[in-house]
PDB file of C-alpha atoms in Angstrom:
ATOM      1  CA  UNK A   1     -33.174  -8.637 -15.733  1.00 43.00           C
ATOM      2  CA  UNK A   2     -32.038  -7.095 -19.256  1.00 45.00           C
ATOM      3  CA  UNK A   3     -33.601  -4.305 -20.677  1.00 44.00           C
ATOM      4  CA  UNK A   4     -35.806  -5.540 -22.831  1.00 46.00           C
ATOM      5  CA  UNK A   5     -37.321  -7.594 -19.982  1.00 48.00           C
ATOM      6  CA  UNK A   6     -37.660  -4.608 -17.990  1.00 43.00           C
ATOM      7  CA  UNK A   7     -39.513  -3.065 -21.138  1.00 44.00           C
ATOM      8  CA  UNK A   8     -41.814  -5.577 -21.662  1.00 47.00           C
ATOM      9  CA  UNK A   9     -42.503  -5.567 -17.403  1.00 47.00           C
ATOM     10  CA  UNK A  10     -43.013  -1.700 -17.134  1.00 44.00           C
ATOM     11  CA  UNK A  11     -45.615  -1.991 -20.297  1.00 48.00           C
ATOM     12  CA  UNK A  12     -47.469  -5.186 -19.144  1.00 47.00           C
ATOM     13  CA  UNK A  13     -48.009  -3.718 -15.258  1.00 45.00           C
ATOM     14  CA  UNK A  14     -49.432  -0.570 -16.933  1.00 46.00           C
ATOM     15  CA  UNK A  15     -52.865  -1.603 -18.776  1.00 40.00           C
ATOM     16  CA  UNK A  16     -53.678   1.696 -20.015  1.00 44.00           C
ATOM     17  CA  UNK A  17     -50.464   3.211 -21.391  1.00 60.00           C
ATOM     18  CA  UNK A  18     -50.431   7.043 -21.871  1.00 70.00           C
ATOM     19  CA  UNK A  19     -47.921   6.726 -25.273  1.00 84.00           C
ATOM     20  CA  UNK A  20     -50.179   4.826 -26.756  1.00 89.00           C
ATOM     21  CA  UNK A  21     -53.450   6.557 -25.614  1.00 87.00           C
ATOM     22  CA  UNK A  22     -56.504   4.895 -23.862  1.00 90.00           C
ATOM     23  CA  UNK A  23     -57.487   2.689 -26.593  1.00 93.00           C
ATOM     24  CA  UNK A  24     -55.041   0.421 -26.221  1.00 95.00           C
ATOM     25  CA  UNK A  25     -55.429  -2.206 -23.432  1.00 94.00           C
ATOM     26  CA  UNK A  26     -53.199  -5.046 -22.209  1.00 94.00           C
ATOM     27  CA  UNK A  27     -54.417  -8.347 -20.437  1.00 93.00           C
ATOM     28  CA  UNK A  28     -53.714  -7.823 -17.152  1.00 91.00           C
ATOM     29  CA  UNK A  29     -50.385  -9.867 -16.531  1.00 89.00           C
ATOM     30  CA  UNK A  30     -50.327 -12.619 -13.541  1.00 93.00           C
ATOM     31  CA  UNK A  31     -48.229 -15.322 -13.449  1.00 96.00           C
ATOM     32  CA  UNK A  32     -50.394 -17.625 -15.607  1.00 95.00           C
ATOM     33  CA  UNK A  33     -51.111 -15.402 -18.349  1.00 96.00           C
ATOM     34  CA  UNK A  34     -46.708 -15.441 -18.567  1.00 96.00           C
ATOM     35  CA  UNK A  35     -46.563 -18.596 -18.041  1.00 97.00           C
ATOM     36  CA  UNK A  36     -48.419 -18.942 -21.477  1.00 97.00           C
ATOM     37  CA  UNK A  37     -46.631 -16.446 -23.306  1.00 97.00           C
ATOM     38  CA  UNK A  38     -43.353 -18.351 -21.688  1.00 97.00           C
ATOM     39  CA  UNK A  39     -44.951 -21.455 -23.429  1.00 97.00           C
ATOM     40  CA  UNK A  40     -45.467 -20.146 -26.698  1.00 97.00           C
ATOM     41  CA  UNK A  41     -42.368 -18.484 -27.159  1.00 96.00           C
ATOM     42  CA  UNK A  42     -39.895 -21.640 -26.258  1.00 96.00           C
ATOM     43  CA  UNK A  43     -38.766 -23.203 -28.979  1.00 94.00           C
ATOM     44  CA  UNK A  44     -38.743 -26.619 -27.581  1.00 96.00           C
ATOM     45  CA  UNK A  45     -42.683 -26.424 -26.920  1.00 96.00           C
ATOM     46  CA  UNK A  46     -44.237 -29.188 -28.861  1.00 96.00           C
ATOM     47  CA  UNK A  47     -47.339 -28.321 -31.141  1.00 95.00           C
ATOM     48  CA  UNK A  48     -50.151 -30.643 -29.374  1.00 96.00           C
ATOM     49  CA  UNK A  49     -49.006 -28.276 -26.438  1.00 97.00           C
ATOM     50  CA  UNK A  50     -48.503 -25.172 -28.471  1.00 97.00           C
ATOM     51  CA  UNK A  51     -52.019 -25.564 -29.552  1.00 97.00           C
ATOM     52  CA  UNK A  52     -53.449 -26.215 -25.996  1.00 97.00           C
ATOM     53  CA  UNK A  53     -51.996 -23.261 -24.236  1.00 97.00           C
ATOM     54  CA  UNK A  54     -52.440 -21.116 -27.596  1.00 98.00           C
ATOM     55  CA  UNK A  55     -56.281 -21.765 -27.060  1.00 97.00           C
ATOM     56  CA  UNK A  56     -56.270 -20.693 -23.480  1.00 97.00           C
ATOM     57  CA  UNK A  57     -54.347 -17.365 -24.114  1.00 98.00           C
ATOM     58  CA  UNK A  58     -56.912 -17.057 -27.033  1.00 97.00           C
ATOM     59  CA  UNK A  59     -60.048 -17.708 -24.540  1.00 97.00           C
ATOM     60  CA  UNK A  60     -58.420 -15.036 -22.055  1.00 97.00           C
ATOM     61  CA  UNK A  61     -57.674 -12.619 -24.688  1.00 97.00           C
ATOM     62  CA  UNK A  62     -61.128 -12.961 -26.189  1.00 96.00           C
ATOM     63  CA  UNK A  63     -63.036 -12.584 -23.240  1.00 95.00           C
ATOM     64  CA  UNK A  64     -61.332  -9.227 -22.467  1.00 94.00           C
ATOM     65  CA  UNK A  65     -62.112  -7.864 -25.720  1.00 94.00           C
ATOM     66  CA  UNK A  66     -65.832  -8.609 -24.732  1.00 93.00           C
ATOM     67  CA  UNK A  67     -65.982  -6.592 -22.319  1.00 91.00           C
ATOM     68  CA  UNK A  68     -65.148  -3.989 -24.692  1.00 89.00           C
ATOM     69  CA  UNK A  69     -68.253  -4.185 -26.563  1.00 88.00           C
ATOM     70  CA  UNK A  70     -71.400  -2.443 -25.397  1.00 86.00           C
ATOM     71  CA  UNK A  71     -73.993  -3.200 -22.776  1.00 90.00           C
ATOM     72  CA  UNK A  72     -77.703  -2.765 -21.744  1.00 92.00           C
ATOM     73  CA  UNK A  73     -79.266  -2.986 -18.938  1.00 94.00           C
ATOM     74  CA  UNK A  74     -81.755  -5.413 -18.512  1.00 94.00           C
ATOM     75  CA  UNK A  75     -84.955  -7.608 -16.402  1.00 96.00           C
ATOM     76  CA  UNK A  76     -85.245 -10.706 -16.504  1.00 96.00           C
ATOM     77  CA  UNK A  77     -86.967 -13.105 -13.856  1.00 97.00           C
ATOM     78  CA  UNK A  78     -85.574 -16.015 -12.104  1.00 96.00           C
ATOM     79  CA  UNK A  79     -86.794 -19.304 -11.420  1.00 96.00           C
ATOM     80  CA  UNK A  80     -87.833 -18.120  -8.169  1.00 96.00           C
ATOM     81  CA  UNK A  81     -90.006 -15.755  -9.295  1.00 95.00           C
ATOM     82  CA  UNK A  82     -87.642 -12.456  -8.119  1.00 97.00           C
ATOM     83  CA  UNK A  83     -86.794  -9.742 -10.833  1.00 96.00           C
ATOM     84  CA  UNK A  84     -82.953  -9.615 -11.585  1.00 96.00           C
ATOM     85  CA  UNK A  85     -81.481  -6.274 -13.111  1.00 95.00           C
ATOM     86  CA  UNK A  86     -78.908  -7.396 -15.368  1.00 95.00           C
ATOM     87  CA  UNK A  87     -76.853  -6.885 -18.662  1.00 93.00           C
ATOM     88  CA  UNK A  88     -77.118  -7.812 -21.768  1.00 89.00           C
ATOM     89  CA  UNK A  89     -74.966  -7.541 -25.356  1.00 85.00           C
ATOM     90  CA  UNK A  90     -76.318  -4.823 -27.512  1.00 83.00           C
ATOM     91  CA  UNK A  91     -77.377  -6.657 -30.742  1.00 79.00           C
ATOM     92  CA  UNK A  92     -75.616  -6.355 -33.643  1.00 84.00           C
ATOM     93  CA  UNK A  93     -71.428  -7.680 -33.092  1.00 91.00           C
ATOM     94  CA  UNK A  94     -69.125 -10.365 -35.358  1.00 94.00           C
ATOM     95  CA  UNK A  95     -66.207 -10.865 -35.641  1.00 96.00           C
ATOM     96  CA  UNK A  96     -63.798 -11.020 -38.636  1.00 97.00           C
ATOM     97  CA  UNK A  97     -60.229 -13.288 -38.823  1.00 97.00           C
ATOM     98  CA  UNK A  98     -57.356 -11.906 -40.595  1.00 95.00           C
ATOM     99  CA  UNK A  99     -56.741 -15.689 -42.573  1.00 93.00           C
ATOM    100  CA  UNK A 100     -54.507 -17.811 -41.912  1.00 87.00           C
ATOM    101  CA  UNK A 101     -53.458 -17.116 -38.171  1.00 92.00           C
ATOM    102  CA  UNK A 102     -56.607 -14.982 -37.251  1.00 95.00           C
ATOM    103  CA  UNK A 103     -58.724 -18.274 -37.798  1.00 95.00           C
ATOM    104  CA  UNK A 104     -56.614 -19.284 -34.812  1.00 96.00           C
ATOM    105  CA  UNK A 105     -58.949 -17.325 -32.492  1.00 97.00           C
ATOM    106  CA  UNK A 106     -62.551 -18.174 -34.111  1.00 96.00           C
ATOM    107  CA  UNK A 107     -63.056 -21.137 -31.724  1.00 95.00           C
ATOM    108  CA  UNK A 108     -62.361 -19.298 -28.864  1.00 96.00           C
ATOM    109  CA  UNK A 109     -65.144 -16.566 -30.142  1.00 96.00           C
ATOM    110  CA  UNK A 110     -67.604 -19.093 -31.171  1.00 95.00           C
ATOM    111  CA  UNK A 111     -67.178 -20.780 -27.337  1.00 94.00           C
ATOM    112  CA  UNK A 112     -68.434 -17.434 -26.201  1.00 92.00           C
ATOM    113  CA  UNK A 113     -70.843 -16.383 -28.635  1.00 90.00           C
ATOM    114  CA  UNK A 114     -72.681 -19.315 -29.775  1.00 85.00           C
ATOM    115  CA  UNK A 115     -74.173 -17.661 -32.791  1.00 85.00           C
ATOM    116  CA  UNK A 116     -71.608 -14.802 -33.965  1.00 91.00           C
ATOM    117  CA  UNK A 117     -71.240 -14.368 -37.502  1.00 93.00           C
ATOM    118  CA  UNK A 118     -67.627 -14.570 -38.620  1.00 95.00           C
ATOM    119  CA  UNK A 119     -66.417 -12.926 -41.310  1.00 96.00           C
ATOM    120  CA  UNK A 120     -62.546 -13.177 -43.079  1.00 96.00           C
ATOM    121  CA  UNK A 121     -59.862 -11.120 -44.754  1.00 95.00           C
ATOM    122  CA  UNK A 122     -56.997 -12.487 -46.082  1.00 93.00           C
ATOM    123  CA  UNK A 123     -53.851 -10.152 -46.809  1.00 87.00           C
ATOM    124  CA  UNK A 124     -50.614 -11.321 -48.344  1.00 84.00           C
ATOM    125  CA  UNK A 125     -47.104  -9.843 -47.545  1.00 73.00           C
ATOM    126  CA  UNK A 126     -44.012  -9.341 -49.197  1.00 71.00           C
ATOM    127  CA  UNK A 127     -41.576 -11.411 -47.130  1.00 71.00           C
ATOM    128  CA  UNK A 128     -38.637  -8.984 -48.247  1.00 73.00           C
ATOM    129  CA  UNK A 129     -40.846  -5.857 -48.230  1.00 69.00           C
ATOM    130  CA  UNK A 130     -43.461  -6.693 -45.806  1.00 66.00           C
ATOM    131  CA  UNK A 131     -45.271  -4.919 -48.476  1.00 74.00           C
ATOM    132  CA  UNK A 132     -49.488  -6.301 -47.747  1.00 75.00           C
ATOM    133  CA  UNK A 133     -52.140  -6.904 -50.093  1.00 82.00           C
ATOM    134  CA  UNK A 134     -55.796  -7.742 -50.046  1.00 85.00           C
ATOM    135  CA  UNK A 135     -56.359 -11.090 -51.884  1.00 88.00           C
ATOM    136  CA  UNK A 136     -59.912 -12.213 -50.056  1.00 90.00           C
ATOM    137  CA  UNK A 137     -62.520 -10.475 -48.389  1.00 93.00           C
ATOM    138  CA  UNK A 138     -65.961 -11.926 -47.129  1.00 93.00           C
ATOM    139  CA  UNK A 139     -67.978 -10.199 -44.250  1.00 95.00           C
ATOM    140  CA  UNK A 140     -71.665 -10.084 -42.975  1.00 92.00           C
ATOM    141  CA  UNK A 141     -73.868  -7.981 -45.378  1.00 92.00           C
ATOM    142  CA  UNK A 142     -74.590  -5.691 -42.987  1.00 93.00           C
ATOM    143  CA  UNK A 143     -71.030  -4.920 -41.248  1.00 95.00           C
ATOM    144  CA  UNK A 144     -71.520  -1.092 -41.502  1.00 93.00           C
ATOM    145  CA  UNK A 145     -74.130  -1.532 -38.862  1.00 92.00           C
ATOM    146  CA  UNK A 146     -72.349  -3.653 -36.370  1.00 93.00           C
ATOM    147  CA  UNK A 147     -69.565  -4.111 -33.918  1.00 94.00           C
ATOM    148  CA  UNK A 148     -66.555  -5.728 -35.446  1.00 96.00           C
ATOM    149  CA  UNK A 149     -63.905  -8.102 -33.353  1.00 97.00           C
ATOM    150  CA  UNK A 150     -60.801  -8.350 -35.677  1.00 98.00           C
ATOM    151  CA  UNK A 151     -58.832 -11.327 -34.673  1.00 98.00           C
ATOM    152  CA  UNK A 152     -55.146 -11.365 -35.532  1.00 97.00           C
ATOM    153  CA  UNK A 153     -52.956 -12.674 -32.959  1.00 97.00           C
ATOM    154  CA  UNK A 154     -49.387 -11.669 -33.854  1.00 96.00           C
ATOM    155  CA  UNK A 155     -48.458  -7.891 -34.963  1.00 95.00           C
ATOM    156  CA  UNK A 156     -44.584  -7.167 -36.083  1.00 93.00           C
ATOM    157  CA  UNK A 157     -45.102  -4.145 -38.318  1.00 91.00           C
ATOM    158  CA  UNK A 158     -49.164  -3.676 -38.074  1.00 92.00           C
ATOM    159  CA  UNK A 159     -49.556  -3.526 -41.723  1.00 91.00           C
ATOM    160  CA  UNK A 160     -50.799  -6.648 -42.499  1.00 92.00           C
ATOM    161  CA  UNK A 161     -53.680  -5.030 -39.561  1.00 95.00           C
ATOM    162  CA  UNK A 162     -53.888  -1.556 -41.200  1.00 94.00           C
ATOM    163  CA  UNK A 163     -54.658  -3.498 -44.751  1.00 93.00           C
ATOM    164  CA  UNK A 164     -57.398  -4.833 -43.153  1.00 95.00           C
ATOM    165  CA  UNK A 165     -58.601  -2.157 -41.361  1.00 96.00           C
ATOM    166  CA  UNK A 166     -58.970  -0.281 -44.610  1.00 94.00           C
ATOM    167  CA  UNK A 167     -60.983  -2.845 -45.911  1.00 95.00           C
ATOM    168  CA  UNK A 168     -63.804  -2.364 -43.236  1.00 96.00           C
ATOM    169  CA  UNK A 169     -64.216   0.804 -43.658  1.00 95.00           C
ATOM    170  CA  UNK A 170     -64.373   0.628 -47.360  1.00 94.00           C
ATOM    171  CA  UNK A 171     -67.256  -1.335 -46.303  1.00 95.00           C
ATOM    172  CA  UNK A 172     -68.362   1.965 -44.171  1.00 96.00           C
ATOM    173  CA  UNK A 173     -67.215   0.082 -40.806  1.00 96.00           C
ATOM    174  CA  UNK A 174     -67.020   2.968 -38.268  1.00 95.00           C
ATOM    175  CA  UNK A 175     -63.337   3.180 -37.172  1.00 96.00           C
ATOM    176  CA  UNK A 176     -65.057   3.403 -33.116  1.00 95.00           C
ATOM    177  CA  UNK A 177     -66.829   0.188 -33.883  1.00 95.00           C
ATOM    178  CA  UNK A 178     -63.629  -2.190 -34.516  1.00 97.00           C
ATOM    179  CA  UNK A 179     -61.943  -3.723 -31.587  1.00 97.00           C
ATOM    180  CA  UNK A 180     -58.825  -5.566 -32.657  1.00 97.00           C
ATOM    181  CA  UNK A 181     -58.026  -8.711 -30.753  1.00 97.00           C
ATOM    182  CA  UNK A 182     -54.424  -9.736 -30.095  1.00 97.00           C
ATOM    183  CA  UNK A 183     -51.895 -12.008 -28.261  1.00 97.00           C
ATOM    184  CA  UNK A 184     -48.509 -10.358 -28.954  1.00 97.00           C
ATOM    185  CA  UNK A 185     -47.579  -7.263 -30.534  1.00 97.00           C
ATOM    186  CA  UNK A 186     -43.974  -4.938 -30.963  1.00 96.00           C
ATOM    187  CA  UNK A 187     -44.083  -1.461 -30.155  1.00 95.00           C
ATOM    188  CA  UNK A 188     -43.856  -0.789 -33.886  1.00 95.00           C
ATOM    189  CA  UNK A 189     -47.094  -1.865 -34.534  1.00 96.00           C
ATOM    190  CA  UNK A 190     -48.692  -0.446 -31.469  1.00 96.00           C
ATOM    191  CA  UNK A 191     -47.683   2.956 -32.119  1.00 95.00           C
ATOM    192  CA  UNK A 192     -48.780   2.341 -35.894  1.00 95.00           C
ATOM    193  CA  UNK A 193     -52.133   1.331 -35.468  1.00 96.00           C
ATOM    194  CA  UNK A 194     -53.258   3.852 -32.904  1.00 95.00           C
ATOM    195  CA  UNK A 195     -51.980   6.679 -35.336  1.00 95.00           C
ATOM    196  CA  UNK A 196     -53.361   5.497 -37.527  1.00 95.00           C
ATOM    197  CA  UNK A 197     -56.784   4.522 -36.269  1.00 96.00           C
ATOM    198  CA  UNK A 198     -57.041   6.693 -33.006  1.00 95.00           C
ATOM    199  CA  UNK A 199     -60.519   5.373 -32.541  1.00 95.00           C
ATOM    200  CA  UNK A 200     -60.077   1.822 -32.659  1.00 96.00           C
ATOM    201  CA  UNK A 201     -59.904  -0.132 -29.261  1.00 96.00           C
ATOM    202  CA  UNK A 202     -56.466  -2.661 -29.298  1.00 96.00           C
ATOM    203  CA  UNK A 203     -56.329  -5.645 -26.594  1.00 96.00           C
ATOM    204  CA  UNK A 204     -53.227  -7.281 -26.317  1.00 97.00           C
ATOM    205  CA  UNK A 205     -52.328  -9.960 -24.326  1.00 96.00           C
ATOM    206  CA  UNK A 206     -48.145  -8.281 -24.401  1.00 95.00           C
ATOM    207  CA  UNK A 207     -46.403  -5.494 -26.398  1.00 95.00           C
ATOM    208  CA  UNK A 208     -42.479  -6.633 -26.624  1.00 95.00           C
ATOM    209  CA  UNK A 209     -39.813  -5.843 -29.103  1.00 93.00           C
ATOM    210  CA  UNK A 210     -40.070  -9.456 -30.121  1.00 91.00           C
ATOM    211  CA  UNK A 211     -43.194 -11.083 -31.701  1.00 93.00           C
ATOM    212  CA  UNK A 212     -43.948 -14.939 -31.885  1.00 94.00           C
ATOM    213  CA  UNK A 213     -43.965 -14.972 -35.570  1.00 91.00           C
ATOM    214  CA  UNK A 214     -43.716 -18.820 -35.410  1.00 93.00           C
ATOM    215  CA  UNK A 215     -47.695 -18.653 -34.381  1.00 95.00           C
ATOM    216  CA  UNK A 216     -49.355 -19.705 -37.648  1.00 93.00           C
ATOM    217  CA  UNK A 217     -47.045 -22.333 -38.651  1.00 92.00           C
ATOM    218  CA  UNK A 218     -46.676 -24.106 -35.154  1.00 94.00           C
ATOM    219  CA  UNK A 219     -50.461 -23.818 -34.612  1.00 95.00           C
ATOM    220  CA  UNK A 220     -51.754 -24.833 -37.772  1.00 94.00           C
ATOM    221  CA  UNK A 221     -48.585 -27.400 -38.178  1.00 88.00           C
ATOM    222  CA  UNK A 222     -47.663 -26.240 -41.483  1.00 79.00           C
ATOM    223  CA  UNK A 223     -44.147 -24.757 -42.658  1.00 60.00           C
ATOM    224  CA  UNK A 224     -44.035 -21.398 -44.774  1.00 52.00           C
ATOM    225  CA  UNK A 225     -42.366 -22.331 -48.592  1.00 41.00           C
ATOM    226  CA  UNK A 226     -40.801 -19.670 -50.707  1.00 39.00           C
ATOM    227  CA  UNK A 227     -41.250 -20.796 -54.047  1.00 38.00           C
ATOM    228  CA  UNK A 228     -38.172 -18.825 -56.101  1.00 40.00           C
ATOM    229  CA  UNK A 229     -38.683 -18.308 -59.688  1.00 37.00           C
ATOM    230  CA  UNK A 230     -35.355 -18.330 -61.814  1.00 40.00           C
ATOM    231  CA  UNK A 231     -34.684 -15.270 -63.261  1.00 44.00           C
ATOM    232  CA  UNK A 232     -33.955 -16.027 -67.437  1.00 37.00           C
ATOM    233  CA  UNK A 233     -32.266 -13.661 -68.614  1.00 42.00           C
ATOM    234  CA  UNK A 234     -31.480 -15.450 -71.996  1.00 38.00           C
ATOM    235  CA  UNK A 235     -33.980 -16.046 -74.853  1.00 40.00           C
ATOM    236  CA  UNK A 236     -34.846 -19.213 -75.558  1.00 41.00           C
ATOM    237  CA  UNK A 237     -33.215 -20.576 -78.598  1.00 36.00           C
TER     238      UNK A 237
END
């Protein structure tokens, strides 16, 4: 096993990593949550099957970032009659997708909260610079006031992530209310987004030097295009 293996082992077995801090989590790893990151990552994975196992990572990572939102306790009665003491969701969550490859992960919200309201951000990047910008931005009109799940399922540098993040709270999104959702992300990232936003929760379903940046295009079966503009240099005559 090469080193970077070994990496990626030692950081998957521990879900609470101390360099890091407590606010980052990882999916606990058994042999079929890597045998869908083994999917994803192979090159010679179709799409109708990138898709398929995509949307079960997705359903695994999203229910784990659930549990990160807050409870209450509560009655209720069963058919029989008998009182149950139970949980409930504390009112008041959404979620937000980081457009294109953060819609990836609404379905897998929606099949667990029927009625969440989704909102959207998207961000552009410099393919050279990796330099991000905020193009779009549409969210619940009251998203100061509730729990936000920000879905973006591949992190190289985190910026794209920070952009966002610093859209939310320019909409006076407490930093302790935003859980980010995620299926791979570098080191890089990691260690960028919990300096910078201490208070956040991160789940991850991996951290590993190398990120699946293929996601968007193979799930969404589109290609990226670099348009090139031609540099005149002479006046036109």
């Amino acid at each position: 096993m090469g080193s970077t293996d070994t990496t990626a082992k030692l950081l998957n077995d521990n879900h609470e990593i101390d360099e890091y801090g407590t606010n980052l989590k990882i999916l606990p790893c058994n042999n079929q949550v890597k045998e869908l990151q083994t999917i994803l990552r192979d090159k010679n994975t179709t799409r109708s099957d990138f898709k398929f196992y995509a949307d079960r990572l997705i359903r695994l990572v999203i229910e784990e970032s659930l549990n990160q939102l807050p409870f209450t306790k509560c009655v209720v009665t069963t058919p029989t009659g008998a009182k149950y003491k139970g949980l409930k969701y504390q009112k008041g969550n959404c979620g937000v997708s980081i457009v294109r490859s953060g819609e990836a992960m609404e379905q897998g919200l929606r099949d667990c909260c029927r009625s969440i309201r989704i909102g959207k951000i998207l961000v552009e990047s410099d393919i050279d610079t990796h330099e991000a910008r905020v193009v779009y931005a549409k969210f619940p009109d009251d998203i100061s006031e509730r729990k936000v799940l920000l879905m973006y399922p591949i992190m190289s540098t985190g910026n794209t992530v920070i952009k966002a993040i610093a859209v939310l709270k320019e909409h006076n999104v407490l930093e302790e209310n935003i859980i980010l959702s995620n299926l791979f992300c570098t080191p890089i990232a990691a260690k960028s987004l919990v300096t910078a936003f201490p208070k956040m929760k991160i789940l991850t379903s991996e951290i590993h030097t190398v990120a699946p940046n293929h996601f968007g295009q193979k799930y969404f079966g589109c290609t990226r295009v670099v348009v090139e503009t031609p540099n005149i240099q002479e006046k036109d005559n």
